[in-house]
CSV table of C-alpha atoms in Angstrom, one decimal:
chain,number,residue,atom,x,y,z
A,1,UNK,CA,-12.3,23.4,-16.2
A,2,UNK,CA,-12.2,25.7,-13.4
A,3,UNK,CA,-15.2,26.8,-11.6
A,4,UNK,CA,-15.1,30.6,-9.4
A,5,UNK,CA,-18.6,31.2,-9.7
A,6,UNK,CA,-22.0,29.5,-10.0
A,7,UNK,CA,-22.7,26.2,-12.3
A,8,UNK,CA,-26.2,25.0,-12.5
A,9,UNK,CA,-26.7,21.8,-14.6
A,10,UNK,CA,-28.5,18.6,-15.2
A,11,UNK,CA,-25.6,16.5,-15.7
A,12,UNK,CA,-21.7,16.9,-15.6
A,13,UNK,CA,-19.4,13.7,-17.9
A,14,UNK,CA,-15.9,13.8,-17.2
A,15,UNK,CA,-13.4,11.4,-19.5
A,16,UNK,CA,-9.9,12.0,-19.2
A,17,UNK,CA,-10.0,15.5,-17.6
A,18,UNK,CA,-10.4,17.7,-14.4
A,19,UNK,CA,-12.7,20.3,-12.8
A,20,UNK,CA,-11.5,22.5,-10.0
A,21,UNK,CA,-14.8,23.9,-8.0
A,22,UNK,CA,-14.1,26.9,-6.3
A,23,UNK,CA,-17.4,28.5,-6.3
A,24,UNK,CA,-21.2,26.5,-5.9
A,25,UNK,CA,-22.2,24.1,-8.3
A,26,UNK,CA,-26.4,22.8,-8.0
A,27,UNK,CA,-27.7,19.7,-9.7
A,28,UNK,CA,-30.7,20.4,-11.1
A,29,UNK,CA,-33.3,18.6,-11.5
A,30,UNK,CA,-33.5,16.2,-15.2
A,31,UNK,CA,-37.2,16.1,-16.0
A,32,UNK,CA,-36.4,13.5,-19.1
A,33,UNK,CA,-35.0,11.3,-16.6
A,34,UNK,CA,-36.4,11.5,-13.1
A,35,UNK,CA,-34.4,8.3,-11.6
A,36,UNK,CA,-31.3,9.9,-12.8
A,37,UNK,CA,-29.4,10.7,-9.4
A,38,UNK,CA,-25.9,11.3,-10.1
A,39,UNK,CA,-24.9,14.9,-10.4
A,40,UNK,CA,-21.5,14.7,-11.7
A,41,UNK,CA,-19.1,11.4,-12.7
A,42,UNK,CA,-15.6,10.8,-13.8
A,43,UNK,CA,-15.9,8.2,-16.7
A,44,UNK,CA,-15.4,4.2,-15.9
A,45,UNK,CA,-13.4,4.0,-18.6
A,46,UNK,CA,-11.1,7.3,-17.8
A,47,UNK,CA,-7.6,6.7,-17.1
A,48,UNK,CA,-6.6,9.7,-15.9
A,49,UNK,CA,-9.4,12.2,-14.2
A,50,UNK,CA,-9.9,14.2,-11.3
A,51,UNK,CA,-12.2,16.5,-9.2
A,52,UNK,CA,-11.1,19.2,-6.6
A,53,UNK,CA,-13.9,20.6,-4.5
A,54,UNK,CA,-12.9,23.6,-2.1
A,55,UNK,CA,-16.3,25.2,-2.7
A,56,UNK,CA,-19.9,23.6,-2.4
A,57,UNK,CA,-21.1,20.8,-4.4
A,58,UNK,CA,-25.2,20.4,-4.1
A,59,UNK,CA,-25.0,16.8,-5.9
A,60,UNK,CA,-23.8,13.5,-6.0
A,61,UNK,CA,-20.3,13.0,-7.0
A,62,UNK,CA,-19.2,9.3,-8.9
A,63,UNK,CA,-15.4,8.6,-8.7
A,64,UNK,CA,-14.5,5.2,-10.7
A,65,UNK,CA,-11.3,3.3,-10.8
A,66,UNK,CA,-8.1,5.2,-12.0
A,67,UNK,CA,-9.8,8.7,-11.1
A,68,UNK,CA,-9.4,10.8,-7.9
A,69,UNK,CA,-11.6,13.0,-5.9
A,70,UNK,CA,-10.1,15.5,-3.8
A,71,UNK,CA,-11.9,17.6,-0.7
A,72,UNK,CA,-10.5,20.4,0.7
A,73,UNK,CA,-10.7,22.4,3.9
A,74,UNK,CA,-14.4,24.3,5.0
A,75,UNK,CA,-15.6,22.4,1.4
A,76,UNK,CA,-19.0,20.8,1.1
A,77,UNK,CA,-20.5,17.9,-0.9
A,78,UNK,CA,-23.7,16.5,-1.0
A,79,UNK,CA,-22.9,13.0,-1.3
A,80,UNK,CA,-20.0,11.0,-2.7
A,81,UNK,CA,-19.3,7.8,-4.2
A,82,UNK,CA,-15.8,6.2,-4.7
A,83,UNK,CA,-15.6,3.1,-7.2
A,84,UNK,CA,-12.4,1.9,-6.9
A,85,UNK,CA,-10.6,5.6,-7.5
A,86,UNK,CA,-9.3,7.4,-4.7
A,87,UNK,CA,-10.3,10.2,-1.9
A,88,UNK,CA,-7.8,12.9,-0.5
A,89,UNK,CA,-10.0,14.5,2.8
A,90,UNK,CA,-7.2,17.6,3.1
A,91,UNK,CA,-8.8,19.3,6.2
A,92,UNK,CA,-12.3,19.1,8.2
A,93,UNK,CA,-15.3,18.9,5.2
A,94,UNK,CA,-19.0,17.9,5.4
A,95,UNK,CA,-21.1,15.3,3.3
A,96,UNK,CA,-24.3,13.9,3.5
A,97,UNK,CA,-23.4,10.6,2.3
A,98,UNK,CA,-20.5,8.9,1.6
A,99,UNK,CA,-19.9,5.4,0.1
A,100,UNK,CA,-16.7,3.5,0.1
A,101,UNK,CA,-16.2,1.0,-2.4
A,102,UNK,CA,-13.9,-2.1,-2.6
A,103,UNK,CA,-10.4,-1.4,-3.5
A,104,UNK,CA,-10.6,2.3,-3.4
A,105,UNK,CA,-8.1,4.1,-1.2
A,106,UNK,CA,-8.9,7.1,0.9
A,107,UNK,CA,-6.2,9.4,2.5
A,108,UNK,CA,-6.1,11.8,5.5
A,109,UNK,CA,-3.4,14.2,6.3
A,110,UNK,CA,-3.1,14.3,10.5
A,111,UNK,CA,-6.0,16.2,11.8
A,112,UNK,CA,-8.6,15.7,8.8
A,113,UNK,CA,-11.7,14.2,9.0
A,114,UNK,CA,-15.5,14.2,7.4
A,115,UNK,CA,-18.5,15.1,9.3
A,116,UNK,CA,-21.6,13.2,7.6
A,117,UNK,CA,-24.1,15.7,9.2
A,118,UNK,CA,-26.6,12.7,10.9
A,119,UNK,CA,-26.2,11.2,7.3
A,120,UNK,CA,-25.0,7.6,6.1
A,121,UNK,CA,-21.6,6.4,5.9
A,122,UNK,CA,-20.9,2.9,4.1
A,123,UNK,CA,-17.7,1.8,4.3
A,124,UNK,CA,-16.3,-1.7,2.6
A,125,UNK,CA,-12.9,-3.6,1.8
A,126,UNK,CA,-10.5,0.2,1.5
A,127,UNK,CA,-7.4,1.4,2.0
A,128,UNK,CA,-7.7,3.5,4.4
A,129,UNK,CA,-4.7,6.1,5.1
A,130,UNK,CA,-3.2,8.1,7.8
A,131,UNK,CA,-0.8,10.1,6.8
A,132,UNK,CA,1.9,11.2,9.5
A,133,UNK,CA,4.7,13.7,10.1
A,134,UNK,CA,6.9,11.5,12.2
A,135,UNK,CA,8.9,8.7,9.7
A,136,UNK,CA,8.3,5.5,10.3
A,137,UNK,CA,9.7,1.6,9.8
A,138,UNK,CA,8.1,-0.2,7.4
A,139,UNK,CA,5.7,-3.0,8.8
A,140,UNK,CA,6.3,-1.4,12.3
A,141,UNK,CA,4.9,-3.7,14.7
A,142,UNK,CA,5.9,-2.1,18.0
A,143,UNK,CA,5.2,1.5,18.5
A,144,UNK,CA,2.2,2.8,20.0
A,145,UNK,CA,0.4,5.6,18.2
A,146,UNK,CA,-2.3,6.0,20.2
A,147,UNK,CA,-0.4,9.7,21.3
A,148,UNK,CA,-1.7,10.6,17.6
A,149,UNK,CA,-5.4,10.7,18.9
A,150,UNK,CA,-7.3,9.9,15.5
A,151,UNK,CA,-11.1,10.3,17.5
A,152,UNK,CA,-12.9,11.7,14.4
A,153,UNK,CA,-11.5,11.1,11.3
A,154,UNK,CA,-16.0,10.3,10.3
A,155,UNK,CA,-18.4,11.3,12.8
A,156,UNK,CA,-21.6,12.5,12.9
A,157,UNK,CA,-23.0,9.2,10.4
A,158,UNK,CA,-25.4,6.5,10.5
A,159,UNK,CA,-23.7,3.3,9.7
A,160,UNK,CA,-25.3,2.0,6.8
A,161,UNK,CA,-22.8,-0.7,5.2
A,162,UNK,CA,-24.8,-3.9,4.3
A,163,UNK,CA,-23.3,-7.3,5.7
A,164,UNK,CA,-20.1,-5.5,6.8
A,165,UNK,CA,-18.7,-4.7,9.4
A,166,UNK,CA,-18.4,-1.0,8.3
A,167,UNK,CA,-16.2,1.6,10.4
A,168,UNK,CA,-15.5,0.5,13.9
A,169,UNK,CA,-13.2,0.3,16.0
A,170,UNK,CA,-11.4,-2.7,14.5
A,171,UNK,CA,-11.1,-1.3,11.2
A,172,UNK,CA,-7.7,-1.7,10.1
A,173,UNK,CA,-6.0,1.9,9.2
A,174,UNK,CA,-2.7,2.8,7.2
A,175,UNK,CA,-0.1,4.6,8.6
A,176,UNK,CA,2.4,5.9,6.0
A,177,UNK,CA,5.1,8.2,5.8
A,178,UNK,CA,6.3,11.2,3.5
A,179,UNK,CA,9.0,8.4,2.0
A,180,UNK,CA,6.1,6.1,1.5
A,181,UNK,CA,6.8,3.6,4.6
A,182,UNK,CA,4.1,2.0,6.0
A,183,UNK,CA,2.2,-0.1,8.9
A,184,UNK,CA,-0.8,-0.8,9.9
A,185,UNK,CA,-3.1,-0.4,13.3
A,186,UNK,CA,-6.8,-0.7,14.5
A,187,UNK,CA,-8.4,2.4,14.8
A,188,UNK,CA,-9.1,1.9,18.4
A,189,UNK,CA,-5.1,1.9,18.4
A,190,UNK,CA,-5.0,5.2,17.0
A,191,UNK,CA,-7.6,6.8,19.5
A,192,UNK,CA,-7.2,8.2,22.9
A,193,UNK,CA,-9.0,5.6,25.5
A,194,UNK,CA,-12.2,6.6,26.6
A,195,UNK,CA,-14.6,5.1,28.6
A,196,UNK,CA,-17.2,3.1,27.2
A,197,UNK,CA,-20.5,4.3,27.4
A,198,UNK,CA,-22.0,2.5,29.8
A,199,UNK,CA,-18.9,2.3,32.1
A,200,UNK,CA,-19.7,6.2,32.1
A,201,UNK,CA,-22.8,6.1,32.9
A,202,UNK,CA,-22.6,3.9,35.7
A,203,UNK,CA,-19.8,5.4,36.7
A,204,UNK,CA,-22.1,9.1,37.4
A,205,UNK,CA,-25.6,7.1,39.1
A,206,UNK,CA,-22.9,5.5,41.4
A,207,UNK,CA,-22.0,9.4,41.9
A,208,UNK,CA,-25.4,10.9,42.4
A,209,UNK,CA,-26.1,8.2,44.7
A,210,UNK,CA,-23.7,9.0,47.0
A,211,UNK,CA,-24.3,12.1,46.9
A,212,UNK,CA,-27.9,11.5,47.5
A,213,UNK,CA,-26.6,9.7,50.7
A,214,UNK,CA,-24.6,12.4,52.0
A,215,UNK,CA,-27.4,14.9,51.7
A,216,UNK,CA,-29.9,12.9,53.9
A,217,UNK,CA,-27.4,12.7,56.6
């Protein structure tokens, strides 16, 4: 199913098929079931299903294992689950909340990244996955890649993963290839080096007071 316009529904069941969202789709609300929070869902039991949003979803989106969510550039979702399926962030898109389940696998193409608008972010045991232009060895150990400059592949989120560490800077990220090679880094090994905050901070009263010296001379 391809959406160009504007879907307003309940409820949306996906088994073994697609929906492409090119327009604005609205969860409304289900008065026969108040508690019922999930806008739209590709089946547990699907082996081969799929979303594309390059529109506006006003919902909550469940992917489960063997099914794949895609988000494409300027595209907005309310909030998204992933249970064990997978996530392709092509471009810079919003959410509201985003939940990362074990064993799912979550890829971004150079430059992408997802801006959770002040919302929260839990992220557990994924795969998650750069992908680059330049090739690369597989299990490279020795280049530095911190020229590539991943600062905000998810900003803007409250961390809300429960007795994880959730994303920081140690999070381990995968760097593959157009053949399909592969390593792995830190993300803080993919980042430019910045100063920490307080090493800034101290950094400008250590400024000011000097110049508040020079002045009373």
């Amino acid at each position: 199913m391809t959406n160009n316009g504007i879907v307003n529904a309940n409820q949306i069941y996906i088994y073994n098929g697609w929906l492409v969202n090119n327009g604005t789709m609205n969860d409304l609300p289900d008065e026969d079931d108040p508690e019922c929070y999930d806008f739209m869902s590709l089946a547990g039991t699907a082996t081969d299903g799929y979303i594309e949003n390059n529109g506006t979803i006003n919902g909550r989106l469940f992917i489960n294992e063997g099914c794949s969510l895609s988000l494409s550039d300027d595209s907005y979702t309310e909030a998204v689950e992933i249970w064990g399926g997978s996530l392709m962030i092509d471009g810079n898109v919003k959410t509201e909340y985003m939940y990362l389940d074990d064993n799912s696998e979550v890829i971004l193409p150079l430059g992408s990244s997802v801006d959770l608008m002040g919302g929260n972010f839990e992220l557990y045991d994924v795969n998650l996955v750069l992908l680059i232009d330049s090739p690369l060895a597989d299990g490279d150990t020795s280049t530095d890649f911190r020229y590539l400059q991943q600062d905000k592949m998810f900003v803007n989120y409250v961390d809300a993963t429960w007795g994880k560490d959730g994303f920081t800077s140690d999070t381990i990220i995968t760097l593959r290839d157009a053949d399909g090679n592969e390593t792995t880094r830190k993300y803080s090994e993919l980042s430019a080096a910045v100063p920490e905050p307080t090493t800034a901070t101290l950094s400008l009263l250590v400024l000011c007071g000097l110049a508040a010296r020079r002045h009373r001379k």
